[in-house]
PDB file of C-alpha atoms and ligand atoms in Angstrom:
ATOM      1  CA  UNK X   1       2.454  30.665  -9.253  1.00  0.00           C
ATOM      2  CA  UNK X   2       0.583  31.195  -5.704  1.00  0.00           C
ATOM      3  CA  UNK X   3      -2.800  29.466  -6.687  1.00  0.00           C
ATOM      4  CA  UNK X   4      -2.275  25.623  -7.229  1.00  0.00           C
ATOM      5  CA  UNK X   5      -4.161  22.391  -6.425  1.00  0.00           C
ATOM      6  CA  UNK X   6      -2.891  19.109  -6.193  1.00  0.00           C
ATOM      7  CA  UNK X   7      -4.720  16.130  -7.183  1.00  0.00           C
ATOM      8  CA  UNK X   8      -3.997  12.217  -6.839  1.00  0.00           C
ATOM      9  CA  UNK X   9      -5.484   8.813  -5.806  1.00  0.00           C
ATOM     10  CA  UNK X  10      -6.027   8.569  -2.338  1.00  0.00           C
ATOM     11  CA  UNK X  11      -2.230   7.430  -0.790  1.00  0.00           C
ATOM     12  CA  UNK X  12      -0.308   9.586  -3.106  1.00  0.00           C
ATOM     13  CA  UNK X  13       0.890  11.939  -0.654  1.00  0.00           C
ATOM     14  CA  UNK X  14      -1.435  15.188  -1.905  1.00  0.00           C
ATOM     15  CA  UNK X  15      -1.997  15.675   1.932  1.00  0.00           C
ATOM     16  CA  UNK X  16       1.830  15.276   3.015  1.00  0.00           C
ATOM     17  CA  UNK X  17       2.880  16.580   0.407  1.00  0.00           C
ATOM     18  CA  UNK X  18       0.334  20.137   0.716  1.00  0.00           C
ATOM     19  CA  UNK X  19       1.527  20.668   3.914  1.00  0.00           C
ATOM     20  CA  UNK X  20       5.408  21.045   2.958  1.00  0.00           C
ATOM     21  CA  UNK X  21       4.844  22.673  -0.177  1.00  0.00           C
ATOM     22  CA  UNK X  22       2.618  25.426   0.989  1.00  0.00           C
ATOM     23  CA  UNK X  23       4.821  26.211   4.003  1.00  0.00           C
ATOM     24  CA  UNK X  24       7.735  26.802   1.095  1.00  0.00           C
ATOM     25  CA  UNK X  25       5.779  29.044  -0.620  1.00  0.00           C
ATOM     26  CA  UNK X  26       4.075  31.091   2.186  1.00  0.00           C
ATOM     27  CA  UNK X  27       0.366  30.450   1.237  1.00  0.00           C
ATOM     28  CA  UNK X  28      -2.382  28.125   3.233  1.00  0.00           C
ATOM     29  CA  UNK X  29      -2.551  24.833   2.353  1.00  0.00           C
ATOM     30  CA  UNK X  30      -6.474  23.888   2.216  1.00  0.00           C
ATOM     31  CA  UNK X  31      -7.773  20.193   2.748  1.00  0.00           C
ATOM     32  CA  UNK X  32     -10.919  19.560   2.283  1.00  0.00           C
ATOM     33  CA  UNK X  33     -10.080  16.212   3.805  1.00  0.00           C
ATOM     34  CA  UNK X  34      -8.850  17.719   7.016  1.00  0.00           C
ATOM     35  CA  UNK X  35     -12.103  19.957   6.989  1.00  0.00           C
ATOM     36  CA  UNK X  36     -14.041  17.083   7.191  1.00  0.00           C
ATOM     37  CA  UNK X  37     -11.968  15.314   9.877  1.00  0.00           C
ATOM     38  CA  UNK X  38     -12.159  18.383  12.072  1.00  0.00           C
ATOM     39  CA  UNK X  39     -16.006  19.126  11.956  1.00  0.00           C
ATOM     40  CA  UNK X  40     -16.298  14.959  12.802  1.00  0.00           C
ATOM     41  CA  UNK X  41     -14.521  15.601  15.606  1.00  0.00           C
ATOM     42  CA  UNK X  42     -16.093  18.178  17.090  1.00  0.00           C
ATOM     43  CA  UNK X  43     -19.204  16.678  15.815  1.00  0.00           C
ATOM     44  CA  UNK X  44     -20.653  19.825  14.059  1.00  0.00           C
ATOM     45  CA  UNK X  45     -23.634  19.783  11.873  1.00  0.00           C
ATOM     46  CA  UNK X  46     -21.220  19.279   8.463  1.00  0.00           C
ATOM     47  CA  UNK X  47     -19.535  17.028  10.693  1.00  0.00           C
ATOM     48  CA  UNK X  48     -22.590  14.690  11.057  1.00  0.00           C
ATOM     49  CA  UNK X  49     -23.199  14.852   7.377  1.00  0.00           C
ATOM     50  CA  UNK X  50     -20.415  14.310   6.202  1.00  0.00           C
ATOM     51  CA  UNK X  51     -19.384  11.072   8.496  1.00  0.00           C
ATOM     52  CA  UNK X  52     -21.133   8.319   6.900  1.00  0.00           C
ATOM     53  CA  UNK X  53     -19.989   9.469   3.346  1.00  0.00           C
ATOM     54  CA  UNK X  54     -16.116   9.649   4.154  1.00  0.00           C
ATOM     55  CA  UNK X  55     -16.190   6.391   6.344  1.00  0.00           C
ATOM     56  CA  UNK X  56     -17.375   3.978   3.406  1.00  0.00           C
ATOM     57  CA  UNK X  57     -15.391   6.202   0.896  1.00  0.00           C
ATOM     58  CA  UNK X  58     -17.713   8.234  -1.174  1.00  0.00           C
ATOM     59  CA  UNK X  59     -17.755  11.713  -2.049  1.00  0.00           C
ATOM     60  CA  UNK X  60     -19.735  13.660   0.623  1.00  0.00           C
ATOM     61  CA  UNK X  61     -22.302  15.244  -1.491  1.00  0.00           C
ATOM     62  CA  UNK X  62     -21.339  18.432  -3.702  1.00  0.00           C
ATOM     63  CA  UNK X  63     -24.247  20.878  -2.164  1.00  0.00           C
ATOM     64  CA  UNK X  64     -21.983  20.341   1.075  1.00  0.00           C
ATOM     65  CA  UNK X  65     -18.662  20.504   0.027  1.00  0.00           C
ATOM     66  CA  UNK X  66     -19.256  23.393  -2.356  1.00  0.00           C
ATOM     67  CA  UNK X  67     -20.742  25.530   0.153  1.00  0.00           C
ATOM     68  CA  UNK X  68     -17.424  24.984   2.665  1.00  0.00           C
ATOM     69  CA  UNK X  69     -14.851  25.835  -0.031  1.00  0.00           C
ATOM     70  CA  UNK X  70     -16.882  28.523  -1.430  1.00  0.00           C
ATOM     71  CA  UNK X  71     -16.555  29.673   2.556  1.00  0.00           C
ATOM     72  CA  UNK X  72     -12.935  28.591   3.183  1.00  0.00           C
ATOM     73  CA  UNK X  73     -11.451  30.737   0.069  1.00  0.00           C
ATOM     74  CA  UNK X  74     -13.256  33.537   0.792  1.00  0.00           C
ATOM     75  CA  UNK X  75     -11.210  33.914   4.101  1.00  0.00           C
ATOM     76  CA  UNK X  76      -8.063  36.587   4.477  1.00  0.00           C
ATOM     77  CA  UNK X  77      -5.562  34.323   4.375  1.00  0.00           C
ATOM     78  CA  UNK X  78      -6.257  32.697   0.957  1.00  0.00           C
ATOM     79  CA  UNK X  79      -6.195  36.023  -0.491  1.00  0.00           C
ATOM     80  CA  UNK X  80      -3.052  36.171  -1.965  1.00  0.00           C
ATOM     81  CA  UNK X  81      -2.635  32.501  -2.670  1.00  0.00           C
ATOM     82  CA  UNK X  82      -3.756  28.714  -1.638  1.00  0.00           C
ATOM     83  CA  UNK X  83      -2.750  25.072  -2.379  1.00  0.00           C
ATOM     84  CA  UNK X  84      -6.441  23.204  -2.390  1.00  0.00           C
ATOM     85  CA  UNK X  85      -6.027  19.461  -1.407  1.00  0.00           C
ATOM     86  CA  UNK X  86      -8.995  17.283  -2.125  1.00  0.00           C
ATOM     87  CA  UNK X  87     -11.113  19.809  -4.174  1.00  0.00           C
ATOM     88  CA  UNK X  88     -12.321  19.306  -6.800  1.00  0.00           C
ATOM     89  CA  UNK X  89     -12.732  15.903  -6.978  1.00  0.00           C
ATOM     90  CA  UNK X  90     -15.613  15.632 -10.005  1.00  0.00           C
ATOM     91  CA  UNK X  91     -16.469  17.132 -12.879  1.00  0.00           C
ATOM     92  CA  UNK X  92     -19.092  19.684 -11.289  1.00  0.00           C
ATOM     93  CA  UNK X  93     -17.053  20.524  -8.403  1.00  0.00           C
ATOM     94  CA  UNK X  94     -14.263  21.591 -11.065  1.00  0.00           C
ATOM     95  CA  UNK X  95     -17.253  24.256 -12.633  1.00  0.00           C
ATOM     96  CA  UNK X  96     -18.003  25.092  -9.017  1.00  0.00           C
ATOM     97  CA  UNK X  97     -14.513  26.299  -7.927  1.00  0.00           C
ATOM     98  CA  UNK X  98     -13.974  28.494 -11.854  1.00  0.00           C
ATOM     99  CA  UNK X  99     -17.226  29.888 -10.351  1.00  0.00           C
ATOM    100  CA  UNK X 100     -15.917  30.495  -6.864  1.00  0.00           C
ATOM    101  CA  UNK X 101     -12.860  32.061  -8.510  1.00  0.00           C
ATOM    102  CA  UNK X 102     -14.374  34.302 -11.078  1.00  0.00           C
ATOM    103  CA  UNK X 103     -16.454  35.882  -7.980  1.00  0.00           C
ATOM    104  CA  UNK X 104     -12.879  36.197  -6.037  1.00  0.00           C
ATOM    105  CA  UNK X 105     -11.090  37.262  -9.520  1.00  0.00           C
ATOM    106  CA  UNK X 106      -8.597  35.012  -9.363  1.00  0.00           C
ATOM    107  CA  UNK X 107      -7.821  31.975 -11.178  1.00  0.00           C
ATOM    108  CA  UNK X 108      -5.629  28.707 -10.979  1.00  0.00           C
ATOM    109  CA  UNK X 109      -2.238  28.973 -12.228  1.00  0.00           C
ATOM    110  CA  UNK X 110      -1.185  25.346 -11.841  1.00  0.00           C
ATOM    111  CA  UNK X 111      -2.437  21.512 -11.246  1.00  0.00           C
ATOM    112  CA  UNK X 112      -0.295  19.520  -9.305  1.00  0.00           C
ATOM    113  CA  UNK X 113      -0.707  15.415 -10.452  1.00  0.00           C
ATOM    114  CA  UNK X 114       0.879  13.521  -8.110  1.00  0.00           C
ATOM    115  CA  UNK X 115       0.359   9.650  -9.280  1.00  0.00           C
ATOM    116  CA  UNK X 116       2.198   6.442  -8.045  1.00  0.00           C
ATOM    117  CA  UNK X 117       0.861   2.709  -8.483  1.00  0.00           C
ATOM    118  CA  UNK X 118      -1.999   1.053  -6.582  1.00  0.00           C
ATOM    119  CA  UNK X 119       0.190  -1.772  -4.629  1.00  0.00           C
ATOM    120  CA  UNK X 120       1.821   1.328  -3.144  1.00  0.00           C
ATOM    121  CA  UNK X 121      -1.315   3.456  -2.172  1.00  0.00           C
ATOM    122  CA  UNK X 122      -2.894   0.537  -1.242  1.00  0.00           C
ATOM    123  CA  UNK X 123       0.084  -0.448   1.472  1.00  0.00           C
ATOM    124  CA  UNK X 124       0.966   3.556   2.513  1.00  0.00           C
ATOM    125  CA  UNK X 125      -2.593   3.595   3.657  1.00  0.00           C
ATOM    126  CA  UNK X 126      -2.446   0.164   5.524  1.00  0.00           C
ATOM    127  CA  UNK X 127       0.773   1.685   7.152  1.00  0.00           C
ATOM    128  CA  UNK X 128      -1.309   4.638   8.187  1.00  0.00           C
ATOM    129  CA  UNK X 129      -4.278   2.569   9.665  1.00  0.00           C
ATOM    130  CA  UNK X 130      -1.910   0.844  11.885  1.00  0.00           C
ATOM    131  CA  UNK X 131      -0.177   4.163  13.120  1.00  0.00           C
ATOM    132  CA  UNK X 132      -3.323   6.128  12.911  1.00  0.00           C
ATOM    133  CA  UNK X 133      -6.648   4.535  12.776  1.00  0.00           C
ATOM    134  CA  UNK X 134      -8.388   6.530  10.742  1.00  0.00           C
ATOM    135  CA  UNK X 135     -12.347   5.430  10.078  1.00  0.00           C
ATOM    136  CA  UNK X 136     -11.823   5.375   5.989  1.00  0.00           C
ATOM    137  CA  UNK X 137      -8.191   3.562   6.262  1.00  0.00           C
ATOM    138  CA  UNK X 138      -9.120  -0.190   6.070  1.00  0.00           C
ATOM    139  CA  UNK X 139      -8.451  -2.280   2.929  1.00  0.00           C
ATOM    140  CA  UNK X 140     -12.039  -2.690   1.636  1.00  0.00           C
ATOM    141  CA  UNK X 141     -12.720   1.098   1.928  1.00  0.00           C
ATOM    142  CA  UNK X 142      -9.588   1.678   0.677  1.00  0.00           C
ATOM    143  CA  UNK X 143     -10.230  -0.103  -2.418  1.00  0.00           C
ATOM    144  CA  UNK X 144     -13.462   1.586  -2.728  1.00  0.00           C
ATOM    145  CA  UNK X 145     -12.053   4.954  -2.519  1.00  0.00           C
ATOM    146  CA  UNK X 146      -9.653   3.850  -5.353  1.00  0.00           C
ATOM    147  CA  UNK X 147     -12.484   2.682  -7.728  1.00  0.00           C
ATOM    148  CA  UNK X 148     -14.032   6.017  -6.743  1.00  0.00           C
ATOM    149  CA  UNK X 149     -11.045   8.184  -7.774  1.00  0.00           C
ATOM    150  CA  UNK X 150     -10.944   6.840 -11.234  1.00  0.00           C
ATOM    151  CA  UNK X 151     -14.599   6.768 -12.269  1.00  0.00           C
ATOM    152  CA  UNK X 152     -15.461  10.239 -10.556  1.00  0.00           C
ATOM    153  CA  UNK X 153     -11.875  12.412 -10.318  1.00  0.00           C
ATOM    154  CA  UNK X 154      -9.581  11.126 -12.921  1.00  0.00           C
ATOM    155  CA  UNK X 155     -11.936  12.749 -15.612  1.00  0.00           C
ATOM    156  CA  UNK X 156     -11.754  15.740 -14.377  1.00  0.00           C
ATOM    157  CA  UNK X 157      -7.866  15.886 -15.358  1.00  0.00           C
ATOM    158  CA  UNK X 158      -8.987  16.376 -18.991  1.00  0.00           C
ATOM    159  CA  UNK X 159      -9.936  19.620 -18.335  1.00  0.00           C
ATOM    160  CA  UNK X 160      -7.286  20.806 -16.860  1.00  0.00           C
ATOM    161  CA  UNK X 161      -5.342  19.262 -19.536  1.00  0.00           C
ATOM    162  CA  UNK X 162      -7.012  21.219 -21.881  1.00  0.00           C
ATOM    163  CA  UNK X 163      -6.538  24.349 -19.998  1.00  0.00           C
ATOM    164  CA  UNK X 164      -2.512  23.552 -20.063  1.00  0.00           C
ATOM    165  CA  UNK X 165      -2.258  23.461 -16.510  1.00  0.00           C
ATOM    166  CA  UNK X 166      -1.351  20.173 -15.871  1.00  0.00           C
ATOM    167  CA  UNK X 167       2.197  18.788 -14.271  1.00  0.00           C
ATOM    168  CA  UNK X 168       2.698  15.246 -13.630  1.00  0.00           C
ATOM    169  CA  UNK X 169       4.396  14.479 -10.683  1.00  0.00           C
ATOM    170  CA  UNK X 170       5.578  10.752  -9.741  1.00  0.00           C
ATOM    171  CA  UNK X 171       4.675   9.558  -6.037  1.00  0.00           C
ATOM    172  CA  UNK X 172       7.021   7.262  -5.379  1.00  0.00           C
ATOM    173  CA  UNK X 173      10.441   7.719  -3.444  1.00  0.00           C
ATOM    174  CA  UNK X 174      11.119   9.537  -0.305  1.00  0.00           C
ATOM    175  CA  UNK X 175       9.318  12.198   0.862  1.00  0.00           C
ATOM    176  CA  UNK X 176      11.483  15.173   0.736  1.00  0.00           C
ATOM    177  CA  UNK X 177      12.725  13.359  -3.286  1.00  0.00           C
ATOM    178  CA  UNK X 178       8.501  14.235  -3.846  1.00  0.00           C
ATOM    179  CA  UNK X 179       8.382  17.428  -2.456  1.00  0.00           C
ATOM    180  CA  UNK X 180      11.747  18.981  -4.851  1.00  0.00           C
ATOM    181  CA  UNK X 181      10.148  17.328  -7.749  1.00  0.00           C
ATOM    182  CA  UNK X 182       6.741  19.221  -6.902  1.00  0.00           C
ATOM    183  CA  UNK X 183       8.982  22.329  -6.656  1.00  0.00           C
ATOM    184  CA  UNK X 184      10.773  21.967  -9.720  1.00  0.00           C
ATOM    185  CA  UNK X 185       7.038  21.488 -11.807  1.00  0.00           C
ATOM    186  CA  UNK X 186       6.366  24.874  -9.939  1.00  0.00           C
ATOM    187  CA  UNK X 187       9.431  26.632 -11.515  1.00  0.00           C
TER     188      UNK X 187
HETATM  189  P1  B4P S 201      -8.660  13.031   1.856  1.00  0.00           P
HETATM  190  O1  B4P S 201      -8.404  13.564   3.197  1.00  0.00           O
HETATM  191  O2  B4P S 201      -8.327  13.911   0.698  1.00  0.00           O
HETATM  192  O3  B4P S 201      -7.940  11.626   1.827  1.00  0.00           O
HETATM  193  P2  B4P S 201      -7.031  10.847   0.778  1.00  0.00           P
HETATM  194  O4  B4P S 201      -7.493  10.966  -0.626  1.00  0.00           O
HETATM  195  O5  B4P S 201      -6.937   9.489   1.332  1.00  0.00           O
HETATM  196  O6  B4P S 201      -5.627  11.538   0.802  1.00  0.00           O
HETATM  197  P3  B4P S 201      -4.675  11.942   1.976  1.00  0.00           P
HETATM  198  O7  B4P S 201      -4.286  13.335   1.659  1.00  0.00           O
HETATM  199  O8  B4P S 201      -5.242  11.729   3.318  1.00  0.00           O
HETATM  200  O9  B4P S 201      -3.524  10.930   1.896  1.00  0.00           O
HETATM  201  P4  B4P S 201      -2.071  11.179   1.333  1.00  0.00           P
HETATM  202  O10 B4P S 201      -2.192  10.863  -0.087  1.00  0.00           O
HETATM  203  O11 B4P S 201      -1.489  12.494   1.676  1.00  0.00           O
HETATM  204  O12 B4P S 201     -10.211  12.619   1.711  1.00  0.00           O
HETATM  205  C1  B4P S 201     -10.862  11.765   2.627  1.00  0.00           C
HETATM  206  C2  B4P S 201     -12.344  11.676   2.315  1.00  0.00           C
HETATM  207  O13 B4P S 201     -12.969  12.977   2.463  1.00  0.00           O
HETATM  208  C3  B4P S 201     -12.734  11.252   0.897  1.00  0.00           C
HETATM  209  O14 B4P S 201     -12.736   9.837   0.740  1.00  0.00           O
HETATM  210  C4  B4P S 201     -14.153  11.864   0.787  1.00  0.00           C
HETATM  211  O15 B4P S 201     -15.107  11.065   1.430  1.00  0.00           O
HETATM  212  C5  B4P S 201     -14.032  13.173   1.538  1.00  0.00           C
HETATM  213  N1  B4P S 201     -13.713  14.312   0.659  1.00  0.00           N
HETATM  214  C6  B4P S 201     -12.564  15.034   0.669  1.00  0.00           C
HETATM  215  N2  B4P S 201     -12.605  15.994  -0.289  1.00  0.00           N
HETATM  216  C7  B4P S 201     -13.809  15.858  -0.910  1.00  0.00           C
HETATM  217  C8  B4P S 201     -14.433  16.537  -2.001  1.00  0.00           C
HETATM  218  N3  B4P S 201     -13.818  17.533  -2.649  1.00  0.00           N
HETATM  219  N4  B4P S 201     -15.664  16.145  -2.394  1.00  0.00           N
HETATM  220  C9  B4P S 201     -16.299  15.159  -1.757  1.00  0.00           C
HETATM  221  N5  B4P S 201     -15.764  14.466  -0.737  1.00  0.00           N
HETATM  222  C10 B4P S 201     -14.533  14.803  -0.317  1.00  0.00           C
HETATM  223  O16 B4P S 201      -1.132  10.179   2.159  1.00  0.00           O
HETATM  224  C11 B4P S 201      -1.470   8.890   2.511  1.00  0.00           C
HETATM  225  C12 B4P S 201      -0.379   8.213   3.367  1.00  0.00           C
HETATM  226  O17 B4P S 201       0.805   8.005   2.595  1.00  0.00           O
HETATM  227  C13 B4P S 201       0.080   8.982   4.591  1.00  0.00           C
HETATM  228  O18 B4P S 201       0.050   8.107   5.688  1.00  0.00           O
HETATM  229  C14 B4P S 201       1.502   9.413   4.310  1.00  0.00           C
HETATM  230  O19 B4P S 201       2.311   9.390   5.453  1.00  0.00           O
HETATM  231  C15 B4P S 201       1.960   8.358   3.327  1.00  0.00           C
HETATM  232  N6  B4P S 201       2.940   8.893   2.378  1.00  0.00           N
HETATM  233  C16 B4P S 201       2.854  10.072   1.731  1.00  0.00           C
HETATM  234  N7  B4P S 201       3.935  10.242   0.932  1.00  0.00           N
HETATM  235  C17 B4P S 201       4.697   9.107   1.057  1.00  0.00           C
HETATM  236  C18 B4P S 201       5.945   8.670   0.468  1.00  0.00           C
HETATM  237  N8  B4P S 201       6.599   9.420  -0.427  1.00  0.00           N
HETATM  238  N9  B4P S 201       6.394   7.456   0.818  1.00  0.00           N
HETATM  239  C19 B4P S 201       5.727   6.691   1.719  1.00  0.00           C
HETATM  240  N10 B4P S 201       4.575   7.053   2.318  1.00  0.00           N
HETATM  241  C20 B4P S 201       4.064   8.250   1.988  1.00  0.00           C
END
């Protein structure tokens, strides 16, 4: 059980939640969020294409992100396991990573659904704009990103449903409470 994503509404805690869960298990925890972030910053090429996309809370284009996961899981250290965060979020990013998997040989062994109510994202991202002013935290983006989750990601779940690898995991409750209950769905 060394090849997992987790997937949720912006909020839920897939990022917190990625970090502590792939440090139990030994494997790299891969954001596609935090990719993003980090070429911004150093303003790379993918940085500058992907900026004005995450700040009003759309998907950056699939021809981009494809391309950097397709890179990303190809490295050493995803080898022998990975917990994706963020990927995929639609329908054709979900055909893109079997693809980028079959070429590996490997395949996903479990989808982590980590789901709690919108009041509650809504706020936990507020909470975050004040401590960390990030560009996509503020309410009407936030919102956006929301509406975005459930007409372009939520679908997706369907087929991992199909493929019996979903576990529902709820949100809400302290952190540490989230992280056993993800570890118990792993079991
Ligand atoms: P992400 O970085 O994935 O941002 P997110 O959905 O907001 O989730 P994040 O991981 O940051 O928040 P979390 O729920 O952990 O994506 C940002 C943007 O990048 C997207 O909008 C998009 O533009 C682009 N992007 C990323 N992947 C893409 C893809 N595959 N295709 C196209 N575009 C893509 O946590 C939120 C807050 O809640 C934190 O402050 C945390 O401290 C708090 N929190 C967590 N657990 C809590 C708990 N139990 N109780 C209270 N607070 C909690």
């Amino acid at each position: 059980m060394n090849r997992l994503l987790i997937i949720g509404p912006p909020g839920a805690g897939k990022g917190t939640q990625a970090v502590k869960i792939a440090e139990n298990l030994s494997i790299p925890a891969i954001s596609t969020g935090d990719i993003f972030r980090k070429n911004i910053k150093e303003e790379t090429e993918l940085g500058k294409e992907a900026k004005s996309y995450i700040d009003s809370g759309n998907l950056v284009p699939d021809s981009v992100t494809n391309k950097m996961v397709r890179s990303r899981l190809s490295e050493d250290d995803a080898a022998n396991g990975f917990l994706l965060d963020g990927y995929p979020r639609n329908t054709a990013q979900v055909h893109e990573l079997d693809s980028i998997l079959s070429d590996l040989s490997q395949e996903i062994d479990r989808v982590l659904l980590l789901v709690a109510d919108n009041d509650e994202l809504v706020q936990r991202l507020l909470n975050r704009a004040a401590e960390q002013g990030r560009s996509d935290d503020n309410e009407e983006v936030i919102r956006h990103r929301l509406k975005v989750y459930e007409k372009e990601t939520e679908p997706l779940l369907a087929i991992y449903r199909e493929r019996g690898l979903v576990k529902e995991v709820n949100g809400l409750g302290e952190i540490d409470e989230v992280t056993q209950r993800i570890l118990e769905a792993l079991k």
